[in-house]
CSV table of C-alpha atoms and ligand atoms in Angstrom, one decimal:
chain,number,residue,atom,x,y,z
B,82,MET,CA,7.4,66.8,-136.7
B,83,SER,CA,5.4,64.4,-134.3
B,84,LYS,CA,3.4,65.8,-131.4
B,85,PHE,CA,5.3,63.3,-129.1
B,86,ASP,CA,8.5,63.9,-127.2
B,87,GLN,CA,11.3,62.3,-129.3
B,88,GLN,CA,12.7,60.6,-126.2
B,89,LEU,CA,9.5,59.0,-125.8
B,90,LEU,CA,9.2,57.6,-129.3
B,91,LYS,CA,13.0,56.3,-129.0
B,92,ALA,CA,12.1,54.4,-125.8
B,93,LEU,CA,9.5,53.0,-127.5
B,94,ARG,CA,11.3,52.0,-130.6
B,95,ASN,CA,14.2,50.7,-128.4
B,96,ALA,CA,12.0,48.6,-125.9
B,97,ARG,CA,13.0,45.2,-125.0
B,98,HIS,CA,9.8,44.5,-123.2
B,99,LEU,CA,7.0,46.7,-123.4
B,100,PHE,CA,4.5,46.1,-120.6
B,101,VAL,CA,1.0,47.6,-121.0
B,102,LEU,CA,-1.7,47.9,-118.1
B,103,THR,CA,-5.2,48.9,-119.4
B,104,GLY,CA,-8.5,49.6,-117.5
B,105,ALA,CA,-12.1,50.4,-118.5
B,106,GLY,CA,-11.0,54.0,-120.3
B,107,VAL,CA,-9.6,51.9,-123.1
B,108,SER,CA,-13.0,50.4,-123.9
B,109,ALA,CA,-14.9,53.6,-123.4
B,110,GLU,CA,-14.8,54.7,-127.0
B,111,SER,CA,-16.3,51.0,-127.7
B,112,GLY,CA,-19.4,52.4,-125.9
B,113,VAL,CA,-18.3,50.1,-122.3
B,114,PRO,CA,-19.1,52.5,-119.4
B,115,THR,CA,-16.1,52.8,-117.0
B,116,PHE,CA,-16.8,52.9,-113.3
B,117,ARG,CA,-15.4,55.9,-111.7
B,118,ASP,CA,-16.2,58.5,-114.5
B,119,ALA,CA,-18.5,61.0,-112.2
B,120,MET,CA,-21.4,61.0,-114.8
B,121,SER,CA,-21.2,58.0,-116.8
B,122,GLY,CA,-19.3,55.5,-114.5
B,123,LEU,CA,-21.1,52.3,-113.3
B,124,TRP,CA,-20.3,53.2,-109.8
B,125,ALA,CA,-22.1,56.6,-110.2
B,126,ARG,CA,-25.4,54.5,-110.8
B,127,PHE,CA,-24.8,51.2,-108.8
B,128,ARG,CA,-23.3,50.3,-105.4
B,129,PRO,CA,-20.2,48.1,-105.9
B,130,GLU,CA,-20.8,46.1,-102.7
B,131,ASP,CA,-24.3,45.5,-104.0
B,132,LEU,CA,-23.2,43.8,-107.3
B,133,ALA,CA,-19.5,43.0,-107.2
B,134,ALA,CA,-18.7,41.2,-104.2
B,135,PRO,CA,-19.3,37.7,-102.9
B,136,GLU,CA,-21.4,39.1,-100.1
B,137,ALA,CA,-23.9,40.5,-102.6
B,138,PHE,CA,-24.1,37.1,-104.6
B,139,ALA,CA,-24.8,35.2,-101.3
B,140,ALA,CA,-27.4,37.9,-100.5
B,141,ASN,CA,-29.3,38.2,-103.9
B,142,PRO,CA,-27.7,36.0,-106.8
B,143,LYS,CA,-30.3,36.7,-108.8
B,144,ARG,CA,-29.8,40.4,-109.0
B,145,VAL,CA,-25.9,39.8,-109.4
B,146,TRP,CA,-26.6,37.6,-112.3
B,147,GLU,CA,-29.1,39.6,-113.9
B,148,TRP,CA,-26.8,42.8,-113.7
B,149,TYR,CA,-23.9,40.8,-114.9
B,150,ALA,CA,-26.0,39.5,-118.0
B,151,TRP,CA,-27.0,43.0,-118.8
B,152,ARG,CA,-23.4,43.9,-118.8
B,153,ARG,CA,-22.5,40.9,-120.8
B,154,ARG,CA,-24.9,41.7,-123.5
B,155,LEU,CA,-23.4,45.1,-123.6
B,156,CYS,CA,-19.8,44.0,-123.9
B,157,ALA,CA,-21.1,41.4,-126.7
B,158,SER,CA,-22.3,44.1,-128.7
B,159,ALA,CA,-19.4,46.6,-128.5
B,160,LYS,CA,-16.7,46.5,-131.0
B,161,PRO,CA,-13.0,47.0,-130.4
B,162,ASN,CA,-11.7,50.7,-131.1
B,163,PRO,CA,-8.8,52.2,-132.5
B,164,ALA,CA,-6.7,52.0,-129.1
B,165,HIS,CA,-7.3,48.1,-128.9
B,166,TYR,CA,-6.0,48.0,-132.4
B,167,ALA,CA,-3.1,50.1,-131.8
B,168,LEU,CA,-1.9,48.1,-129.0
B,169,VAL,CA,-2.2,44.9,-131.6
B,170,GLU,CA,0.3,46.7,-133.9
B,171,MET,CA,2.4,47.6,-130.9
B,172,GLU,CA,2.9,44.0,-130.3
B,173,ARG,CA,4.1,43.4,-133.7
B,174,HIS,CA,7.0,46.0,-133.3
B,175,VAL,CA,8.7,45.1,-130.2
B,176,PRO,CA,10.7,42.0,-129.2
B,177,ARG,CA,8.6,41.4,-126.0
B,178,PHE,CA,5.0,42.5,-125.1
B,179,THR,CA,2.9,41.8,-122.3
B,180,LEU,CA,-0.5,43.1,-122.2
B,181,ALA,CA,-2.4,43.1,-118.5
B,182,THR,CA,-6.0,44.0,-118.4
B,183,GLN,CA,-8.4,44.9,-115.6
B,184,ASN,CA,-11.0,44.7,-118.3
B,185,VAL,CA,-13.6,41.5,-118.4
B,186,ASP,CA,-15.1,42.6,-121.8
B,187,ASP,CA,-12.9,40.5,-124.1
B,188,LEU,CA,-12.3,43.3,-126.5
B,189,HIS,CA,-8.3,43.1,-126.4
B,190,ARG,CA,-8.5,39.4,-127.6
B,191,ARG,CA,-11.2,40.2,-130.2
B,192,ALA,CA,-8.9,42.8,-131.6
B,193,GLY,CA,-6.1,40.3,-131.7
B,194,SER,CA,-3.9,41.0,-129.0
B,195,ARG,CA,-2.0,37.6,-128.2
B,196,SER,CA,0.2,38.1,-125.1
B,197,LEU,CA,-2.8,38.9,-122.7
B,198,ILE,CA,-3.4,38.7,-119.2
B,199,GLU,CA,-7.0,39.0,-117.7
B,200,LEU,CA,-6.3,40.1,-114.4
B,201,HIS,CA,-9.9,40.5,-113.5
B,202,GLY,CA,-11.4,37.3,-115.3
B,203,ASN,CA,-13.6,37.6,-118.4
B,204,ILE,CA,-17.2,38.1,-118.5
B,205,HIS,CA,-18.0,35.9,-121.0
B,206,ARG,CA,-16.9,32.8,-118.8
B,207,THR,CA,-19.1,31.0,-116.3
B,208,ILE,CA,-17.9,29.2,-113.3
B,209,CYS,CA,-19.6,27.1,-110.3
B,210,SER,CA,-19.8,29.3,-107.4
B,211,ARG,CA,-18.9,26.1,-105.4
B,212,GLU,CA,-16.4,24.2,-107.4
B,213,ARG,CA,-14.6,27.2,-109.1
B,214,LYS,CA,-14.8,25.0,-112.3
B,215,ARG,CA,-15.6,26.6,-115.6
B,216,VAL,CA,-18.9,25.2,-117.3
B,217,GLU,CA,-19.4,25.9,-120.7
B,218,PRO,CA,-21.7,26.1,-122.5
B,219,ARG,CA,-23.4,28.4,-120.1
B,220,PRO,CA,-26.7,26.3,-119.5
B,221,GLN,CA,-30.0,27.9,-120.4
B,222,ASP,CA,-32.6,26.9,-117.9
B,223,ARG,CA,-35.0,28.6,-115.9
B,224,ASP,CA,-33.1,29.2,-112.8
B,225,VAL,CA,-31.8,32.5,-112.2
B,226,PRO,CA,-28.7,32.1,-112.0
B,227,PRO,CA,-28.5,28.9,-113.7
B,228,ARG,CA,-27.5,25.7,-111.7
B,229,CYS,CA,-24.1,23.7,-111.9
B,230,PRO,CA,-24.8,20.7,-113.8
B,231,ASN,CA,-22.2,18.8,-111.8
B,232,CYS,CA,-23.3,20.0,-108.1
B,233,GLY,CA,-26.4,22.1,-108.4
B,234,ALA,CA,-24.7,25.2,-107.1
B,235,PRO,CA,-25.6,28.4,-108.3
B,236,LEU,CA,-23.3,29.6,-111.3
B,237,ARG,CA,-21.5,33.0,-111.4
B,238,PRO,CA,-19.3,35.0,-114.0
B,239,ASP,CA,-15.7,34.3,-113.8
B,240,VAL,CA,-14.7,37.9,-112.6
B,241,VAL,CA,-13.0,38.8,-109.7
B,242,TRP,CA,-15.3,40.7,-107.0
B,243,PHE,CA,-14.0,43.2,-104.4
B,244,GLY,CA,-12.4,41.3,-101.6
B,245,GLU,CA,-11.2,38.2,-103.8
B,246,PRO,CA,-7.8,37.5,-104.7
B,247,LEU,CA,-6.6,37.6,-108.3
B,248,PRO,CA,-6.2,34.5,-110.2
B,249,GLU,CA,-2.9,33.5,-109.0
B,250,ALA,CA,-1.1,32.7,-112.1
B,251,ALA,CA,-2.1,35.7,-113.9
B,252,GLN,CA,-0.9,37.8,-111.1
B,253,GLN,CA,2.6,36.2,-111.0
B,254,GLU,CA,2.8,36.7,-114.7
B,255,ALA,CA,1.9,40.4,-114.5
B,256,LEU,CA,4.1,41.1,-111.7
B,257,ALA,CA,7.2,39.3,-113.5
B,258,ALA,CA,6.2,41.3,-116.8
B,259,ALA,CA,6.2,44.7,-115.0
B,260,ALA,CA,9.6,44.0,-113.1
B,261,ASP,CA,11.1,43.1,-116.2
B,262,CYS,CA,9.9,45.7,-118.8
B,263,ASP,CA,11.9,49.0,-120.0
B,264,VAL,CA,8.8,50.6,-121.1
B,265,CYS,CA,5.4,50.6,-119.4
B,266,LEU,CA,2.1,52.0,-120.7
B,267,SER,CA,-0.8,52.7,-118.1
B,268,ILE,CA,-4.1,53.4,-120.2
B,269,GLY,CA,-7.4,54.0,-119.2
B,270,THR,CA,-7.2,53.1,-115.6
B,271,SER,CA,-7.9,55.4,-112.5
B,272,SER,CA,-5.1,53.5,-110.7
B,273,ALA,CA,-7.1,53.3,-107.7
B,274,VAL,CA,-7.6,49.5,-107.6
B,275,TYR,CA,-5.0,47.3,-106.2
B,276,PRO,CA,-3.3,45.3,-106.8
B,277,ALA,CA,-3.5,46.0,-110.5
B,278,ALA,CA,-2.5,49.6,-109.7
B,279,ALA,CA,0.9,48.5,-108.1
B,280,LEU,CA,2.0,47.1,-111.6
B,281,PRO,CA,3.2,50.6,-113.1
B,282,GLU,CA,4.6,51.4,-109.8
B,283,ILE,CA,6.8,48.1,-109.9
B,284,ALA,CA,8.0,49.1,-113.3
B,285,LEU,CA,8.8,52.6,-112.1
B,286,GLU,CA,11.0,51.0,-109.3
B,287,ALA,CA,12.7,48.8,-111.9
B,288,GLY,CA,13.8,51.8,-113.8
B,289,ALA,CA,11.3,51.3,-116.8
B,290,THR,CA,9.9,54.6,-118.5
B,291,VAL,CA,6.3,54.7,-117.5
B,292,VAL,CA,3.8,56.6,-119.7
B,293,GLU,CA,0.3,57.4,-118.6
B,294,ILE,CA,-2.6,57.8,-121.2
B,295,ASN,CA,-5.7,59.2,-119.6
B,296,PRO,CA,-7.8,62.3,-120.4
B,297,ALA,CA,-7.8,62.7,-116.5
B,298,GLU,CA,-5.1,63.1,-113.7
B,299,THR,CA,-4.8,59.7,-111.7
B,300,PRO,CA,-2.3,59.2,-108.6
B,301,LEU,CA,0.2,57.9,-111.1
B,302,SER,CA,0.3,61.0,-113.2
B,303,ARG,CA,2.9,62.7,-111.0
B,304,ARG,CA,5.2,59.8,-110.9
B,305,ALA,CA,4.9,58.8,-114.6
B,306,ARG,CA,7.6,60.1,-116.9
B,307,TYR,CA,5.1,61.3,-119.5
B,308,ALA,CA,1.1,61.7,-119.1
B,309,LEU,CA,-0.4,62.0,-122.3
B,310,ARG,CA,-3.7,63.6,-122.0
B,311,GLY,CA,-6.8,62.5,-124.3
B,312,PRO,CA,-8.8,59.5,-125.4
B,313,ALA,CA,-6.8,56.5,-125.7
B,314,GLY,CA,-8.6,55.9,-129.1
B,315,GLU,CA,-7.0,58.8,-130.6
B,316,ILE,CA,-3.6,59.0,-128.7
B,317,LEU,CA,-2.6,55.3,-129.1
B,318,PRO,CA,-2.8,55.0,-133.0
B,319,ALA,CA,-0.9,58.3,-133.3
B,320,LEU,CA,1.7,57.2,-131.0
B,321,THR,CA,2.0,54.1,-132.7
B,322,GLN,CA,2.3,55.5,-136.1
B,323,ALA,CA,5.0,58.2,-134.8
B,324,ALA,CA,7.1,55.5,-133.4
B,325,TRP,CA,7.0,52.9,-136.2
B,326,PRO,CA,6.0,55.1,-139.3
B,327,PRO,CA,4.6,53.0,-141.9
B,328,ALA,CA,7.1,52.3,-144.7
B,329,CYS,CA,6.4,54.8,-147.7
J,176,LIG,P1,-12.1,53.3,-113.6
J,176,LIG,O1,-13.7,53.7,-114.1
J,176,LIG,O2,-11.7,53.4,-112.2
J,176,LIG,O3,-11.5,54.4,-114.4
J,176,LIG,C1,-11.2,54.6,-115.7
J,176,LIG,C2,-10.4,55.8,-116.4
J,176,LIG,O4,-10.5,55.7,-117.4
J,176,LIG,C3,-10.4,57.0,-115.5
J,176,LIG,O5,-9.1,57.4,-115.0
J,176,LIG,C4,-10.9,57.8,-116.7
J,176,LIG,O6,-10.2,59.2,-116.7
J,176,LIG,C5,-10.3,57.0,-117.7
J,176,LIG,N1,-10.9,57.1,-119.4
J,176,LIG,C6,-12.1,57.6,-119.5
J,176,LIG,N2,-12.3,57.6,-120.9
J,176,LIG,C7,-11.1,57.2,-121.5
J,176,LIG,C8,-10.5,57.4,-122.7
J,176,LIG,N3,-11.4,57.5,-123.6
J,176,LIG,N4,-9.6,56.9,-123.1
J,176,LIG,C9,-8.6,56.7,-122.2
J,176,LIG,N5,-8.9,56.7,-120.8
J,176,LIG,C10,-10.2,57.3,-120.5
J,176,LIG,O7,-11.6,51.9,-114.3
J,176,LIG,P2,-10.5,51.1,-113.9
J,176,LIG,O8,-9.4,51.8,-113.5
J,176,LIG,O9,-10.4,50.1,-115.1
J,176,LIG,O10,-13.1,46.1,-110.7
J,176,LIG,O11,-11.1,50.3,-112.5
J,176,LIG,C11,-10.3,49.2,-111.9
J,176,LIG,C12,-11.7,48.4,-111.5
J,176,LIG,O12,-12.3,48.9,-110.5
J,176,LIG,C13,-12.1,47.6,-112.4
J,176,LIG,O13,-11.6,46.5,-113.2
J,176,LIG,C14,-13.5,47.0,-111.5
J,176,LIG,C15,-13.6,48.3,-110.9
J,176,LIG,O14,-14.3,48.1,-109.9
J,176,LIG,C16,-13.8,45.2,-110.4
J,176,LIG,O15,-15.0,44.9,-110.8
J,176,LIG,C17,-13.4,44.2,-109.4
């Protein structure tokens, strides 16, 4: 007998469009630190306004670049965990699947997720801070940050900082998917940062079954139809297997 509610399993099996929002918690079991967890979160050790804001980059580009270079190395050495792979599996079972992530670590793509929206960018990409164009490969010159080969402005990571808008196409695609879905999973996010946190609310208003997967309570918990408490790396594979048992 499955430990999951039968109505939840039925909703998943019958889903026409499954929309998933992920946050840092989905990568926690890969060893990538979250932001707001009290002891291990990055914002317990660093001030976001010193590192993840355009003003911080203008004031001290070297410090910001080096912090992101450290995180980039951390993400590059991390490996996708069973939660990432369970989402790849889910994508195979439903007619329509959209995965919107706030994570910049590239682990969903590396696991094999296909229908992926990166709401906050990708730490492995580099752009010119003036022209906003992608610069590939990242120049290995002595300047920190390296300079744009075209205009000489400092380069920056292609991530969204506090006070910056989300990439327009990504935001529109995610909004449309949240409004269209019939099941929405909100996984490993504190539901504290907008506009991403609005996506499950939009799904709720559209009448979707909203499911939260998180060891801790969040502002979404009370409104979600199901709040599954525990690590995503354990719950997601079990949920996928219960909804779509492997053929014997
Ligand atoms: P947070 O650090 O705010 O929240 C992480 C959530 O993951 C928390 O609710 C944890 O309880 C939960 N969590 C921890 N371990 C977990 C596990 N093993 N399985 C499932 N959940 C787990 O991270 P985000 O919500 O992603 O933005 O933060 C949103 C944005 O704020 C980030 O994209 C980043 C940050 O500042 C920018 O840098 C612009």
